[in-house]
Short mmCIF file of C-alpha atoms and ligand atoms in Angstrom, two decimals:
data_model
loop_
_atom_site.label_atom_id
_atom_site.label_comp_id
_atom_site.label_asym_id
_atom_site.label_seq_id
_atom_site.Cartn_x
_atom_site.Cartn_y
_atom_site.Cartn_z
CA UNK A 11 134.59 134.88 40.95
CA UNK A 12 136.23 131.50 40.44
CA UNK A 13 135.85 128.38 42.58
CA UNK A 14 138.16 125.82 44.17
CA UNK A 15 136.24 122.62 44.66
CA UNK A 16 137.92 120.75 47.52
CA UNK A 17 137.62 116.97 47.79
CA UNK A 18 140.61 114.90 48.94
CA UNK A 19 143.04 117.81 49.08
CA UNK A 20 142.04 119.40 52.37
CA UNK A 21 145.14 121.49 53.03
CA UNK A 22 146.63 124.88 52.24
CA UNK A 23 150.32 123.88 52.18
CA UNK A 24 151.66 122.11 49.11
CA UNK A 25 148.29 122.36 47.43
CA UNK A 26 148.94 122.83 43.73
CA UNK A 27 145.29 123.58 42.91
CA UNK A 28 145.06 126.29 45.54
CA UNK A 29 148.37 127.78 44.47
CA UNK A 30 147.29 128.05 40.83
CA UNK A 31 143.88 129.42 41.75
CA UNK A 32 145.36 132.05 44.08
CA UNK A 33 147.58 133.38 41.30
CA UNK A 34 144.41 134.39 39.45
CA UNK A 35 142.82 135.99 42.58
CA UNK A 36 139.09 136.40 43.32
CA UNK A 37 138.32 132.87 44.38
CA UNK A 38 136.35 131.05 47.02
CA UNK A 39 136.35 127.42 48.10
CA UNK A 40 133.54 124.87 48.19
CA UNK A 41 133.33 121.60 50.07
CA UNK A 42 130.32 119.27 49.86
CA UNK A 43 129.49 116.59 52.39
CA UNK A 44 127.91 114.55 49.61
CA UNK A 45 124.91 112.67 51.10
CA UNK A 46 125.67 109.69 48.86
CA UNK A 47 128.88 109.05 50.77
CA UNK A 48 126.87 108.64 54.00
CA UNK A 49 124.24 106.27 52.59
CA UNK A 50 124.34 102.48 52.72
CA UNK A 51 126.29 100.75 49.99
CA UNK A 52 125.22 97.69 47.98
CA UNK A 53 126.57 95.45 50.78
CA UNK A 54 124.51 97.11 53.50
CA UNK A 55 127.21 99.17 55.25
CA UNK A 56 127.14 102.94 55.61
CA UNK A 57 129.77 104.21 53.20
CA UNK A 58 131.23 106.46 55.88
CA UNK A 59 130.89 105.51 59.53
CA UNK A 60 131.27 107.82 62.50
CA UNK A 61 135.06 107.57 62.86
CA UNK A 62 136.00 108.94 59.46
CA UNK A 63 133.02 111.30 59.47
CA UNK A 64 134.24 112.92 62.71
CA UNK A 65 137.78 113.15 61.37
CA UNK A 66 136.43 114.76 58.20
CA UNK A 67 134.35 117.32 60.11
CA UNK A 68 137.45 118.29 62.11
CA UNK A 69 139.47 118.49 58.91
CA UNK A 70 136.99 120.76 57.13
CA UNK A 71 136.77 123.00 60.20
CA UNK A 72 140.55 123.34 60.20
CA UNK A 73 140.65 123.98 56.45
CA UNK A 74 138.04 126.70 56.75
CA UNK A 75 140.11 128.43 59.46
CA UNK A 76 143.35 128.18 57.43
CA UNK A 77 141.67 129.50 54.29
CA UNK A 78 140.20 132.40 56.23
CA UNK A 79 143.73 133.46 57.15
CA UNK A 80 144.34 133.67 53.41
CA UNK A 81 141.13 135.71 53.00
CA UNK A 82 139.46 132.86 51.14
CA UNK A 83 135.94 131.82 52.13
CA UNK A 84 135.10 128.13 52.32
CA UNK A 85 131.43 127.45 51.63
CA UNK A 86 130.36 124.11 53.07
CA UNK A 87 127.22 122.18 52.12
CA UNK A 88 125.54 118.93 52.97
CA UNK A 89 124.28 118.50 49.42
CA UNK A 90 125.34 116.98 46.14
CA UNK A 91 128.01 118.94 44.25
CA UNK A 92 125.91 118.86 41.08
CA UNK A 93 123.17 120.73 42.94
CA UNK A 94 125.46 123.30 44.55
CA UNK A 95 128.13 124.10 42.00
CA UNK A 96 125.89 125.09 39.05
CA UNK A 97 124.03 127.44 41.40
CA UNK A 98 127.25 129.04 42.64
CA UNK A 99 128.64 129.31 39.12
CA UNK A 100 125.57 131.26 38.01
CA UNK A 101 125.54 133.48 41.10
CA UNK A 102 129.23 134.37 40.98
CA UNK A 103 129.66 134.17 37.20
CA UNK A 104 132.52 131.74 37.70
CA UNK A 105 134.61 131.04 34.64
CA UNK A 106 136.83 128.36 36.15
CA UNK A 107 136.51 125.59 38.72
CA UNK A 108 139.87 124.39 40.06
CA UNK A 109 140.13 120.91 41.52
CA UNK A 110 142.37 117.96 42.26
CA UNK A 111 141.96 115.22 39.69
CA UNK A 112 140.31 111.98 40.79
CA UNK A 113 139.86 108.90 38.60
CA UNK A 114 137.74 106.37 40.46
CA UNK A 115 134.18 105.44 39.51
CA UNK A 116 132.01 107.57 41.81
CA UNK A 117 134.26 110.60 41.73
CA UNK A 118 134.26 110.53 37.92
CA UNK A 119 130.48 110.18 37.71
CA UNK A 120 129.95 113.12 40.06
CA UNK A 121 132.51 115.25 38.23
CA UNK A 122 130.90 114.54 34.85
CA UNK A 123 127.45 115.35 36.19
CA UNK A 124 128.67 118.66 37.60
CA UNK A 125 130.36 119.42 34.30
CA UNK A 126 127.25 118.73 32.27
CA UNK A 127 125.16 120.91 34.57
CA UNK A 128 127.35 124.00 34.72
CA UNK A 129 127.59 124.25 30.94
CA UNK A 130 130.43 124.96 28.50
CA UNK A 131 131.07 128.56 29.61
CA UNK A 132 132.89 127.25 32.71
CA UNK A 133 136.19 125.45 32.36
CA UNK A 134 137.57 122.89 34.79
CA UNK A 135 141.26 122.94 35.70
CA UNK A 136 142.15 119.57 37.13
CA UNK A 137 145.52 118.86 38.72
CA UNK A 138 147.07 115.50 39.65
CA UNK A 139 148.09 116.29 43.21
CA UNK A 140 147.85 113.19 45.40
CA UNK A 141 150.80 111.20 44.10
CA UNK A 142 154.30 111.14 45.50
CA UNK A 143 155.73 110.66 42.01
CA UNK A 144 153.78 112.91 39.66
CA UNK A 145 152.43 111.18 36.52
CA UNK A 146 154.64 113.47 34.41
CA UNK A 147 157.71 112.13 36.22
CA UNK A 148 156.83 108.47 36.54
CA UNK A 149 159.25 106.56 34.28
CA UNK A 150 156.61 104.98 32.05
CA UNK A 151 155.30 106.42 28.78
CA UNK A 152 151.72 105.38 29.37
CA UNK A 153 149.78 104.25 32.39
CA UNK A 154 149.24 100.90 30.67
CA UNK A 155 152.97 100.26 30.93
CA UNK A 156 152.81 100.30 34.76
CA UNK A 157 153.83 96.71 35.68
CA UNK A 158 151.52 94.41 37.61
CA UNK A 159 154.28 93.54 40.06
CA UNK A 160 155.16 96.18 42.66
CA UNK A 161 158.87 95.32 42.87
CA UNK A 162 159.36 96.06 39.18
CA UNK A 163 157.59 99.40 39.58
CA UNK A 164 159.53 100.30 42.74
CA UNK A 165 162.95 99.50 41.31
CA UNK A 166 162.39 101.55 38.19
CA UNK A 167 160.90 104.48 40.09
CA UNK A 168 163.73 104.38 42.65
CA UNK A 169 166.37 104.38 39.94
CA UNK A 170 164.96 107.61 38.52
CA UNK A 171 163.44 109.07 41.71
CA UNK A 172 162.25 112.57 41.00
CA UNK A 173 159.96 114.04 43.63
CA UNK A 174 158.70 117.58 43.23
CA UNK A 175 159.37 120.05 46.02
CA UNK A 176 156.27 121.06 47.97
CA UNK A 177 154.72 124.35 46.88
CA UNK A 178 154.51 126.95 49.59
CA UNK A 179 151.33 128.13 51.27
CA UNK A 180 149.93 130.98 49.12
CA UNK A 181 150.21 134.58 50.32
CA UNK A 182 146.96 136.00 51.67
CA UNK A 183 144.66 137.51 49.06
CA UNK A 184 143.29 141.03 49.63
CA UNK A 185 140.77 141.21 52.46
CA UNK A 186 137.92 142.00 50.07
CA UNK A 187 138.28 138.55 48.50
CA UNK A 188 136.19 137.18 51.38
CA UNK A 189 132.51 136.73 50.57
CA UNK A 190 129.42 136.41 52.75
CA UNK A 191 129.32 132.91 54.15
CA UNK A 192 126.38 131.64 56.16
CA UNK A 193 127.01 127.97 55.40
CA UNK A 194 127.49 125.49 58.22
CA UNK A 195 129.67 122.45 58.66
CA UNK A 196 127.31 119.57 59.50
CA UNK A 197 127.72 117.63 62.73
CA UNK A 198 127.60 113.85 63.09
CA UNK A 199 123.88 113.88 63.83
CA UNK A 200 123.14 115.82 60.64
CA UNK A 201 125.10 113.16 58.73
CA UNK A 202 122.90 110.46 60.28
CA UNK A 203 125.58 109.27 62.70
CA UNK A 204 125.90 109.13 66.46
CA UNK A 205 128.42 111.04 68.52
CA UNK A 206 130.87 108.90 70.46
CA UNK A 207 133.76 109.04 72.89
CA UNK A 208 137.27 107.74 72.25
CA UNK A 209 137.89 104.16 73.37
CA UNK A 210 140.66 104.23 75.98
CA UNK A 211 142.39 101.32 74.25
CA UNK A 212 142.79 103.21 70.98
CA UNK A 213 146.16 102.82 69.24
CA UNK A 214 146.03 106.50 68.42
CA UNK A 215 143.50 109.27 69.13
CA UNK A 216 143.31 110.74 65.62
CA UNK A 217 142.28 114.37 65.20
CA UNK A 218 141.59 115.89 61.81
CA UNK A 219 143.28 118.89 60.20
CA UNK A 220 146.50 119.99 58.63
CA UNK A 221 148.04 121.27 61.87
CA UNK A 222 147.36 117.94 63.57
CA UNK A 223 149.08 116.14 60.68
CA UNK A 224 152.11 118.36 61.10
CA UNK A 225 152.08 117.78 64.85
CA UNK A 226 152.07 114.03 64.34
CA UNK A 227 154.87 114.26 61.75
CA UNK A 228 156.88 116.42 64.15
CA UNK A 229 156.41 113.85 66.91
CA UNK A 230 157.05 110.70 64.88
CA UNK A 231 160.13 112.04 63.14
CA UNK A 232 161.74 114.70 65.28
CA UNK A 233 160.55 114.50 68.90
CA UNK A 234 160.51 110.72 69.41
CA UNK A 235 162.85 109.80 66.53
CA UNK A 236 160.65 106.74 66.08
CA UNK A 237 161.37 106.98 62.37
CA UNK A 238 164.87 105.65 63.03
CA UNK A 239 163.41 102.29 64.14
CA UNK A 240 160.34 102.11 61.89
CA UNK A 241 161.48 98.98 60.04
CA UNK A 242 161.68 97.05 63.32
CA UNK A 243 158.42 98.31 64.82
CA UNK A 244 156.12 98.64 61.82
CA UNK A 245 154.43 95.26 62.35
CA UNK A 246 153.32 96.28 65.83
CA UNK A 247 149.77 96.14 67.10
CA UNK A 248 149.52 98.19 70.30
CA UNK A 249 149.97 101.90 70.93
CA UNK A 250 150.84 105.03 69.00
CA UNK A 251 154.53 104.45 68.28
CA UNK A 252 154.86 101.34 66.12
CA UNK A 253 154.03 103.15 62.86
CA UNK A 254 153.60 106.70 61.68
CA UNK A 255 149.76 106.80 61.86
CA UNK A 256 149.90 109.40 59.10
CA UNK A 257 147.55 107.48 56.80
CA UNK A 258 144.34 109.27 57.79
CA UNK A 259 145.76 112.69 56.91
CA UNK A 260 147.36 111.39 53.73
CA UNK A 261 144.04 109.84 52.70
CA UNK A 262 141.97 113.03 52.81
CA UNK A 263 144.83 115.17 51.63
CA UNK A 264 145.38 117.21 54.78
CA UNK A 265 149.01 116.08 54.42
CA UNK A 266 150.73 115.65 51.06
CA UNK A 267 152.97 112.65 50.36
CA UNK A 268 155.58 115.07 48.98
CA UNK A 269 155.70 117.00 52.26
CA UNK A 270 156.29 113.75 54.16
CA UNK A 271 158.92 112.62 51.66
CA UNK A 272 160.93 115.83 51.95
CA UNK A 273 160.64 115.83 55.72
CA UNK A 274 162.09 112.31 55.78
CA UNK A 275 164.85 113.48 53.44
CA UNK A 276 165.68 116.33 55.85
CA UNK A 277 165.70 113.83 58.74
CA UNK A 278 168.15 111.69 56.77
CA UNK A 279 170.42 114.71 56.36
CA UNK A 280 170.14 116.07 59.89
CA UNK A 281 169.66 112.97 62.10
CA UNK A 282 170.39 109.71 60.30
CA UNK A 283 169.72 107.74 57.18
CA UNK A 284 169.09 104.02 57.68
CA UNK A 285 166.91 101.16 56.49
CA UNK A 286 163.98 102.50 58.53
CA UNK A 287 164.02 105.91 56.89
CA UNK A 288 164.17 104.13 53.54
CA UNK A 289 161.27 101.87 54.51
CA UNK A 290 158.84 104.68 55.16
CA UNK A 291 159.41 105.93 51.61
CA UNK A 292 159.10 102.34 50.39
CA UNK A 293 155.62 102.26 51.94
CA UNK A 294 154.73 105.58 50.33
CA UNK A 295 155.64 103.98 47.02
CA UNK A 296 153.09 101.23 47.73
CA UNK A 297 150.55 103.98 48.19
CA UNK A 298 151.50 105.50 44.83
CA UNK A 299 151.60 102.12 43.16
CA UNK A 300 147.97 101.38 44.03
CA UNK A 301 146.97 104.82 42.76
CA UNK A 302 148.61 103.95 39.44
CA UNK A 303 146.95 100.52 39.38
CA UNK A 304 143.57 102.20 39.88
CA UNK A 305 144.43 104.63 37.10
CA UNK A 306 145.43 101.76 34.81
CA UNK A 307 142.49 99.45 35.49
CA UNK A 308 139.62 101.86 36.26
CA UNK A 309 136.46 100.18 37.56
CA UNK A 310 138.05 96.72 37.51
CA UNK A 311 139.39 97.32 41.03
CA UNK A 312 135.79 97.04 42.30
CA UNK A 313 134.89 93.90 40.35
CA UNK A 314 134.77 90.45 41.90
CA UNK A 315 137.29 89.04 39.39
CA UNK A 316 139.59 92.01 40.00
CA UNK A 317 142.29 93.12 37.62
CA UNK A 318 143.30 89.51 36.93
CA UNK A 319 139.83 88.47 35.68
CA UNK A 320 140.29 85.48 37.96
CA UNK A 321 137.20 83.54 38.99
CA UNK A 322 136.91 81.84 42.38
CA UNK A 323 133.97 80.17 44.03
CA UNK A 324 133.14 83.13 46.29
CA UNK A 325 130.49 82.58 48.96
CA UNK A 326 128.15 84.89 50.88
CA UNK A 327 127.14 83.77 54.38
CA UNK A 328 125.27 86.16 56.68
CA UNK A 329 126.40 84.13 59.70
CA UNK A 330 130.09 84.24 58.80
CA UNK A 331 129.76 87.95 58.09
CA UNK A 332 128.14 88.58 61.46
CA UNK A 333 130.91 86.65 63.23
CA UNK A 334 133.65 88.47 61.36
CA UNK A 335 132.19 91.95 61.87
CA UNK A 336 131.47 91.43 65.57
CA UNK A 337 134.78 89.71 66.29
CA UNK A 338 133.22 86.38 67.31
CA UNK A 339 134.87 84.01 64.83
CA UNK A 340 136.64 82.13 67.65
CA UNK A 341 139.99 82.96 66.04
CA UNK A 342 141.31 85.25 68.80
CA UNK A 343 143.72 87.18 66.58
CA UNK A 344 141.01 87.91 64.00
CA UNK A 345 138.49 88.76 66.73
CA UNK A 346 140.81 91.18 68.52
CA UNK A 347 141.50 93.06 65.28
CA UNK A 348 137.84 93.16 64.31
CA UNK A 349 136.90 94.53 67.73
CA UNK A 350 139.58 97.17 67.37
CA UNK A 351 138.24 98.46 64.05
CA UNK A 352 134.64 98.37 65.33
CA UNK A 353 135.52 100.47 68.41
CA UNK A 354 138.08 102.86 66.90
CA UNK A 355 137.99 102.89 63.08
CA UNK A 356 141.64 101.78 63.17
CA UNK A 357 143.51 98.55 62.55
CA UNK A 358 147.25 97.98 62.08
CA UNK A 359 148.63 96.88 58.74
CA UNK A 360 149.43 93.44 60.19
CA UNK A 361 145.86 93.13 61.46
CA UNK A 362 144.37 94.23 58.13
CA UNK A 363 146.32 91.59 56.22
CA UNK A 364 145.25 88.85 58.60
CA UNK A 365 141.54 89.61 58.84
CA UNK A 366 141.34 90.13 55.07
CA UNK A 367 143.12 86.84 54.39
CA UNK A 368 140.87 85.05 56.88
CA UNK A 369 137.76 86.48 55.22
CA UNK A 370 138.69 85.91 51.59
CA UNK A 371 141.13 83.01 51.65
CA UNK A 372 140.11 80.92 54.66
CA UNK A 373 136.36 81.51 54.58
CA UNK A 374 136.10 82.11 50.79
CA UNK A 375 133.72 85.02 51.36
CA UNK A 376 133.14 87.61 48.62
CA UNK A 377 136.14 89.87 49.14
CA UNK A 378 134.15 92.95 48.12
CA UNK A 379 132.01 92.64 51.26
CA UNK A 380 135.17 92.85 53.36
CA UNK A 381 136.44 95.80 51.36
CA UNK A 382 133.08 97.57 51.70
CA UNK A 383 133.14 97.02 55.48
CA UNK A 384 136.63 98.52 55.67
CA UNK A 385 135.48 101.42 53.51
CA UNK A 386 132.75 102.09 56.02
CA UNK A 387 134.86 101.81 59.16
CA UNK A 388 138.40 102.91 58.42
CA UNK A 389 139.42 106.36 59.58
CA UNK A 390 142.11 106.33 56.88
CA UNK A 391 139.99 104.92 54.05
CA UNK A 392 141.55 105.64 50.71
CA UNK A 393 139.78 104.26 47.67
CA UNK A 394 142.94 103.08 45.90
CA UNK A 395 144.77 101.67 48.93
CA UNK A 396 141.72 99.89 50.28
CA UNK A 397 140.37 98.21 47.17
CA UNK A 398 143.80 97.34 45.73
CA UNK A 399 145.06 95.92 49.05
CA UNK A 400 141.89 93.84 49.26
CA UNK A 401 142.35 92.60 45.69
CA UNK A 402 145.97 91.79 46.53
CA UNK A 403 145.08 89.75 49.62
CA UNK A 404 142.17 88.04 47.88
CA UNK A 405 144.15 86.71 44.92
CA UNK A 406 142.60 88.91 42.22
CA UNK A 407 145.17 91.72 42.30
CA UNK A 408 148.90 92.36 42.37
CA UNK A 409 150.24 89.53 44.54
CA UNK A 410 152.16 87.21 42.22
CA UNK A 411 152.36 84.61 45.02
CA UNK A 412 148.65 84.41 45.92
CA UNK A 413 149.38 83.65 49.60
CA UNK A 414 147.17 82.62 52.51
CA UNK A 415 147.99 83.61 56.08
CA UNK A 416 148.29 81.04 58.86
CA UNK A 417 146.48 83.12 61.47
CA UNK A 418 147.67 81.17 64.54
CA UNK A 419 151.26 81.41 63.35
CA UNK A 420 150.90 85.13 62.69
CA UNK A 421 149.52 85.64 66.20
CA UNK A 422 152.48 83.76 67.69
CA UNK A 423 154.99 85.85 65.77
CA UNK A 424 153.42 89.28 66.13
CA UNK A 425 151.59 88.96 69.45
CA UNK A 426 153.72 86.39 71.32
CA UNK A 427 152.56 87.38 74.81
CA UNK A 428 148.98 87.95 73.70
CA UNK A 429 149.13 91.59 74.80
CA UNK A 430 147.11 92.81 71.82
CA UNK A 431 144.57 89.99 72.01
CA UNK A 432 144.08 90.51 75.74
CA UNK A 433 143.58 94.22 75.22
CA UNK A 434 140.65 93.69 72.88
CA UNK A 435 139.18 90.42 74.06
CA UNK A 436 138.90 91.11 77.78
CA UNK A 437 135.83 93.28 77.25
CA UNK A 438 134.67 93.17 80.85
CA UNK A 439 137.59 95.37 81.91
CA UNK A 440 136.30 98.25 79.75
C1 FAD B 1560 143.11 94.93 53.46
C2 FAD B 1560 143.86 96.24 53.59
C3 FAD B 1560 143.17 97.45 53.45
C4 FAD B 1560 143.86 98.67 53.55
N1 FAD B 1560 143.16 99.84 53.42
C5 FAD B 1560 143.82 101.03 53.46
C6 FAD B 1560 143.14 102.26 53.31
O1 FAD B 1560 141.93 102.31 53.07
N2 FAD B 1560 143.86 103.42 53.44
C7 FAD B 1560 145.21 103.40 53.67
O2 FAD B 1560 145.81 104.48 53.76
N3 FAD B 1560 145.87 102.26 53.78
C8 FAD B 1560 145.23 101.07 53.71
N4 FAD B 1560 145.94 99.90 53.86
C9 FAD B 1560 147.41 99.95 53.95
C10 FAD B 1560 148.02 100.02 55.36
O3 FAD B 1560 147.46 99.04 56.19
C11 FAD B 1560 147.84 101.40 55.99
O4 FAD B 1560 148.26 102.41 55.09
C12 FAD B 1560 148.69 101.53 57.26
O5 FAD B 1560 148.38 100.53 58.17
C13 FAD B 1560 148.45 102.89 57.88
O6 FAD B 1560 149.18 103.03 59.05
P1 FAD B 1560 150.39 104.07 59.16
O7 FAD B 1560 150.00 105.40 58.63
O8 FAD B 1560 150.87 104.03 60.56
O9 FAD B 1560 151.41 103.41 58.15
P2 FAD B 1560 153.00 103.40 58.10
O10 FAD B 1560 153.43 101.99 58.30
O11 FAD B 1560 153.59 104.43 58.97
O12 FAD B 1560 153.29 103.75 56.56
C14 FAD B 1560 153.42 105.09 56.09
C15 FAD B 1560 152.41 105.34 54.98
O13 FAD B 1560 152.66 104.50 53.86
C16 FAD B 1560 151.42 104.14 53.23
N5 FAD B 1560 151.24 102.69 53.27
C17 FAD B 1560 151.75 101.83 54.18
N6 FAD B 1560 151.41 100.56 53.85
C18 FAD B 1560 150.67 100.64 52.73
C19 FAD B 1560 150.02 99.66 51.90
N7 FAD B 1560 150.06 98.35 52.15
N8 FAD B 1560 149.30 100.12 50.85
C20 FAD B 1560 149.23 101.43 50.55
N9 FAD B 1560 149.84 102.38 51.30
C21 FAD B 1560 150.55 101.98 52.36
C22 FAD B 1560 150.32 104.82 54.04
O14 FAD B 1560 149.98 106.03 53.42
C23 FAD B 1560 150.98 105.07 55.39
O15 FAD B 1560 150.43 106.15 56.09
C24 FAD B 1560 145.27 98.66 53.79
C25 FAD B 1560 145.93 97.45 53.94
C26 FAD B 1560 145.24 96.26 53.84
C27 FAD B 1560 146.01 94.97 54.01
#
């Protein structure tokens, strides 16, 4: 029996890997909560904190239920893939492992270790399935030709925009495809994390799973028609409506970028097409762009000199780090945002840009510490978006202008009445 190894493609709709695997029949799925992703990183933060861990547990639960409807078992482990997969391959005489292709450092190391341990009798079918614009359709001959300036990339891609249609959910396999499954999805405690309640001030109470992603898309586009005003609201800071909040599902692949793209296209046909509908796709192109930058530069996105090989006099102060992380820098706009991420695992795009600029550009602190903290906390952590946005803000990535934010000015423009800052800084009320 063959295997689908799920990682950041936790959905059954528009899942190319699943579709291909189902055409061959006799398959089961595997998902590993890899203990390494819950350990502390080199900067002292847990690689996955409770917010994303909870979202992931919900997502895997939902995936298991959806796969069951297709008569596909999902075996879930809290072990390293290189320990589980060779065992399963031997037991089920698997000839093929199907998976979504990943290209960042840790994912590649794990993949290569699994490959070396299962032996040459098993082939791996890897599919690029997390882009909006598939690498076969991106208008560059090689990944090295991807420009270092986003606008150049965007204009060329837009002039030849070719987005694949989502593939449908596979038909159910015969009932006897299901196999015995006594594996359990770990809870937060088993992952070394504490359970928690939702902070009442949260901008959005995220819940994992493909159905929840669809529900949010339905609300943001069709029920509220917030999409029609996205360009005006997207720099907001308070509440669920200022932006789509789809990032967490996009990041772990419980929603595909293609599905969102085609839903926006339908909205443009059936409701209206305006600069806001365009802007959401524009942002999805940023997401793709950073995936291509990570593909082009490999491990450089994690290095202190970044993709520009640019050296700065980076500092490391435990005191400044403590103040930043706890939201006690005495810069109210920074503090409010840092309290928000600490309590909810969420921060708006405007907030992220400001606290990152403060950390790297105003305080000259090693930008990788900031990126590692975000990796730990963010509910929507995505390796490419996080590390490339941090490089961008820190002057070692794709920002040709190498800007620094004036935090007080930003607060005046984006939080003129102090509503956001009051929400997070008046702790005694909560
Ligand atoms: C320092 C820093 C770190 C970041 N880390 C992450 C991360 O780990 N994961 C992540 O998904 N985004 C990250 N972003 C990008 C952005 O802040 C979030 O994607 C966005 O705030 C998510 O909210 P939304 O879904 O409501 O976005 P919307 O404004 O509704 O945008 C729609 C989608 O477009 C994509 N998108 C929007 N802005 C960006 C951007 N700047 N870069 C890449 N994709 C974008 C996201 O997939 C998002 O869901 C980071 C930005 C900064 C400045």
